[in-house]
Short mmCIF file of C-alpha atoms in Angstrom, two decimals:
data_model
loop_
_atom_site.label_atom_id
_atom_site.label_comp_id
_atom_site.label_asym_id
_atom_site.label_seq_id
_atom_site.Cartn_x
_atom_site.Cartn_y
_atom_site.Cartn_z
CA UNK K 1 79.06 90.93 66.75
CA UNK K 2 80.05 94.86 67.27
CA UNK K 3 78.76 96.38 70.40
CA UNK K 4 78.70 100.11 72.08
CA UNK K 5 79.20 100.76 75.37
CA UNK K 6 76.59 103.89 77.03
CA UNK K 7 75.86 105.59 79.89
CA UNK K 8 72.48 103.95 80.98
CA UNK K 9 70.75 107.19 81.65
CA UNK K 10 71.51 111.28 81.67
CA UNK K 11 69.76 113.98 82.48
CA UNK K 12 69.85 117.79 81.03
CA UNK K 13 68.24 121.05 81.63
CA UNK K 14 66.00 121.99 78.92
CA UNK K 15 67.86 124.51 76.51
CA UNK K 16 71.09 123.12 77.28
CA UNK K 17 73.61 121.14 75.42
CA UNK K 18 73.44 117.52 75.98
CA UNK K 19 76.27 115.37 75.29
CA UNK K 20 75.86 111.50 75.22
CA UNK K 21 78.80 109.21 74.63
CA UNK K 22 79.58 106.30 73.52
CA UNK K 23 82.56 103.58 73.31
CA UNK K 24 83.47 101.22 70.50
CA UNK K 25 86.33 100.31 71.10
CA UNK K 26 86.05 96.65 68.63
CA UNK K 27 85.10 99.29 65.58
CA UNK K 28 86.48 98.26 62.48
CA UNK K 29 88.09 100.63 59.91
CA UNK K 30 84.72 100.31 57.45
CA UNK K 31 81.93 100.68 60.50
CA UNK K 32 80.07 103.62 60.11
CA UNK K 33 78.65 104.92 63.35
CA UNK K 34 75.00 105.66 63.79
CA UNK K 35 72.88 107.29 66.36
CA UNK K 36 69.32 106.46 66.63
CA UNK K 37 66.78 107.39 69.25
CA UNK K 38 63.71 105.39 70.77
CA UNK K 39 60.20 107.47 71.76
CA UNK K 40 58.08 105.21 74.02
CA UNK K 41 55.95 102.64 72.10
CA UNK K 42 58.19 103.40 68.66
CA UNK K 43 60.57 102.06 66.58
CA UNK K 44 63.94 104.08 66.49
CA UNK K 45 64.21 106.51 64.55
CA UNK K 46 67.25 107.63 62.65
CA UNK K 47 69.43 110.88 64.08
CA UNK K 48 72.61 110.97 62.64
CA UNK K 49 76.07 108.79 61.31
CA UNK K 50 79.34 109.05 60.07
CA UNK K 51 82.29 107.58 59.12
CA UNK K 52 85.97 109.16 60.58
CA UNK K 53 85.00 113.36 59.93
CA UNK K 54 82.15 115.12 62.63
CA UNK K 55 79.10 115.49 60.95
CA UNK K 56 76.20 117.91 61.54
CA UNK K 57 72.87 117.65 60.74
CA UNK K 58 69.32 119.89 61.62
CA UNK K 59 68.76 117.24 64.67
CA UNK K 60 72.04 116.69 65.80
CA UNK K 61 76.06 116.67 65.70
CA UNK K 62 78.24 113.88 65.71
CA UNK K 63 81.35 113.82 66.66
CA UNK K 64 83.93 110.99 66.19
CA UNK K 65 87.26 110.44 68.27
CA UNK K 66 90.93 110.18 66.34
CA UNK K 67 91.08 106.93 66.70
CA UNK K 68 87.40 105.99 66.01
CA UNK K 69 86.85 104.31 69.70
CA UNK K 70 84.71 106.68 70.86
CA UNK K 71 82.08 108.88 69.15
CA UNK K 72 79.26 111.83 71.31
CA UNK K 73 76.36 112.85 70.00
CA UNK K 74 75.82 116.35 70.57
CA UNK K 75 72.13 117.70 71.13
CA UNK K 76 72.83 121.39 70.70
CA UNK K 77 69.64 122.78 72.79
CA UNK K 78 67.28 119.81 74.65
CA UNK K 79 63.66 120.38 74.20
CA UNK K 80 61.25 118.09 76.30
CA UNK K 81 60.55 116.30 72.90
CA UNK K 82 64.40 114.86 72.87
CA UNK K 83 63.60 112.78 75.76
CA UNK K 84 64.00 109.55 74.46
CA UNK K 85 66.28 106.24 74.63
CA UNK K 86 69.56 107.17 72.21
CA UNK K 87 71.04 104.40 70.82
CA UNK K 88 74.92 104.55 69.33
CA UNK K 89 75.16 101.57 66.77
CA UNK K 90 78.17 100.16 64.50
CA UNK K 91 76.96 99.47 61.05
CA UNK K 92 79.02 97.00 59.46
CA UNK K 93 80.05 97.14 56.03
CA UNK K 94 80.24 93.14 55.20
CA UNK K 95 76.75 92.47 55.36
CA UNK K 96 75.22 95.77 56.62
CA UNK K 97 74.23 94.87 59.51
CA UNK K 98 73.10 97.18 62.42
CA UNK K 99 73.98 96.32 65.74
CA UNK K 100 72.13 97.99 68.77
CA UNK K 101 73.56 98.02 72.44
CA UNK K 102 71.40 99.09 75.59
CA UNK K 103 71.19 102.93 74.90
CA UNK K 104 71.29 105.56 77.20
CA UNK K 105 67.59 106.95 78.77
CA UNK K 106 67.84 110.74 78.05
CA UNK K 107 65.32 112.66 80.76
CA UNK K 108 64.73 116.27 80.11
CA UNK K 109 64.02 118.99 82.73
CA UNK K 110 61.61 121.73 82.32
CA UNK M 1 57.29 107.93 57.28
CA UNK M 2 59.50 105.27 55.37
CA UNK M 3 56.40 102.99 54.26
CA UNK M 4 56.74 100.01 56.79
CA UNK M 5 53.96 98.42 58.14
CA UNK M 6 54.44 95.37 60.37
CA UNK M 7 51.42 92.55 60.81
CA UNK M 8 50.22 92.11 63.14
CA UNK M 9 50.64 94.61 65.77
CA UNK M 10 49.70 92.07 68.59
CA UNK M 11 49.01 88.88 69.13
CA UNK M 12 48.80 86.30 72.05
CA UNK M 13 49.35 83.14 70.98
CA UNK M 14 49.65 79.49 72.54
CA UNK M 15 53.23 78.16 73.32
CA UNK M 16 53.95 75.39 70.71
CA UNK M 17 51.92 76.93 68.06
CA UNK M 18 53.99 78.51 64.62
CA UNK M 19 53.50 82.12 64.33
CA UNK M 20 54.37 84.51 61.50
CA UNK M 21 55.07 87.95 61.29
CA UNK M 22 54.71 90.26 58.47
CA UNK M 23 56.81 93.55 57.09
CA UNK M 24 56.21 94.98 54.01
CA UNK M 25 58.17 97.98 52.59
CA UNK M 26 57.12 100.60 49.34
CA UNK M 27 60.43 101.40 49.40
CA UNK M 28 62.25 99.33 47.47
CA UNK M 29 65.20 99.09 50.12
CA UNK M 30 67.67 96.16 49.56
CA UNK M 31 68.46 95.12 52.82
CA UNK M 32 65.91 94.27 55.58
CA UNK M 33 66.21 93.00 59.05
CA UNK M 34 63.98 91.53 62.03
CA UNK M 35 65.02 92.65 65.73
CA UNK M 36 63.81 91.88 68.77
CA UNK M 37 63.43 93.81 72.06
CA UNK M 38 63.14 93.01 75.39
CA UNK M 39 63.88 94.91 78.81
CA UNK M 40 67.49 95.55 79.53
CA UNK M 41 68.82 94.55 76.03
CA UNK M 42 67.77 96.97 73.45
CA UNK M 43 67.11 95.65 70.27
CA UNK M 44 68.92 92.53 68.84
CA UNK M 45 69.18 91.42 65.67
CA UNK M 46 67.44 88.30 64.54
CA UNK M 47 67.97 87.55 60.97
CA UNK M 48 68.34 89.99 57.76
CA UNK M 49 67.92 90.10 54.10
CA UNK M 50 70.49 91.41 51.46
CA UNK M 51 68.06 90.58 48.46
CA UNK M 52 65.63 88.55 47.23
CA UNK M 53 66.38 84.82 48.82
CA UNK M 54 69.23 86.07 50.39
CA UNK M 55 69.08 85.78 53.91
CA UNK M 56 71.86 85.02 56.91
CA UNK M 57 71.40 84.84 60.97
CA UNK M 58 71.71 87.47 63.39
CA UNK M 59 72.87 87.22 66.96
CA UNK M 60 69.83 85.83 68.33
CA UNK M 61 68.47 83.43 65.46
CA UNK M 62 68.00 79.88 67.09
CA UNK M 63 63.99 79.55 66.85
CA UNK M 64 63.14 81.28 64.14
CA UNK M 65 63.55 81.55 60.57
CA UNK M 66 63.02 83.74 57.53
CA UNK M 67 62.29 84.29 53.91
CA UNK M 68 61.82 87.15 51.13
CA UNK M 69 59.87 85.99 48.10
CA UNK M 70 59.72 89.49 46.55
CA UNK M 71 61.35 92.43 47.48
CA UNK M 72 58.78 93.81 49.33
CA UNK M 73 58.24 91.59 52.09
CA UNK M 74 59.91 89.84 54.49
CA UNK M 75 58.57 87.18 57.17
CA UNK M 76 59.45 86.27 60.38
CA UNK M 77 58.61 82.61 61.09
CA UNK M 78 58.19 80.99 65.02
CA UNK M 79 57.89 77.81 64.25
CA UNK M 80 57.21 76.34 67.70
CA UNK M 81 56.51 79.53 69.65
CA UNK M 82 57.92 79.71 73.35
CA UNK M 83 57.33 81.81 76.07
CA UNK M 84 61.03 83.05 75.94
CA UNK M 85 60.00 84.81 72.57
CA UNK M 86 57.55 87.01 74.01
CA UNK M 87 58.49 89.85 72.68
CA UNK M 88 58.18 93.67 71.31
CA UNK M 89 59.73 92.81 67.17
CA UNK M 90 60.68 95.40 64.91
CA UNK M 91 61.51 95.06 61.35
CA UNK M 92 63.52 97.58 59.75
CA UNK M 93 64.64 98.20 55.88
CA UNK M 94 68.09 100.26 54.72
CA UNK M 95 68.96 101.34 51.21
CA UNK M 96 72.71 100.09 51.46
CA UNK M 97 75.82 100.80 53.10
CA UNK M 98 75.51 104.50 54.53
CA UNK M 99 72.30 105.28 54.54
CA UNK M 100 69.51 105.36 57.01
CA UNK M 101 68.29 102.54 58.24
CA UNK M 102 63.96 102.86 58.64
CA UNK M 103 61.96 100.93 61.39
CA UNK M 104 58.56 99.82 61.72
CA UNK M 105 56.29 100.55 64.70
CA UNK M 106 56.77 97.09 66.07
CA UNK M 107 54.89 93.84 66.78
CA UNK M 108 53.96 92.76 70.28
CA UNK M 109 53.64 88.99 70.52
CA UNK M 110 52.77 87.21 73.71
CA UNK M 111 53.32 83.37 74.27
CA UNK M 112 51.17 82.26 77.07
#
């Protein structure tokens, strides 16, 4: 199984950018990098995913290192609603499995 | 919402009894997954399915079995529940590689 490593917790001030790092040194060439977030008492929610190139959507940006052994989720302006646990996940193309790490708990300070 | 319904949402059962959790989807997604979430462990994959009657084990499959007789339903069975299986269980679905996964709201199972 492919695991990721993330800091247990991070803090950010409201309306400031947040950079959430993830290490995935065991990634293989066909694994996609996904990010999900989970609010209390809810199921995880999709944020963004990519393979090699940096990706942007309305929620966030994903920066992928050239060697693909790490990635960074960027929230451009943190809001109180962004407080959640953020999971970096490797999506194995073979079998299409999703393996979660322990995630980063993001606290947004007003 | 992606049309994923988990039932029941809460259940308390006694040690040694069989328990079946149901995941129902209306999205016609090929892939379905069962995870458990415990404090300090994030979500761990129990079993997954890549089509009707096609299933495989995940990382914590001991004590669990699954069945998928229809595209829309994925059942997780605890043959003889133990206290270590007290957890929150999440179902997820996915259309295919390079697409997002959708998660249900979870089932809180307590084994006493």
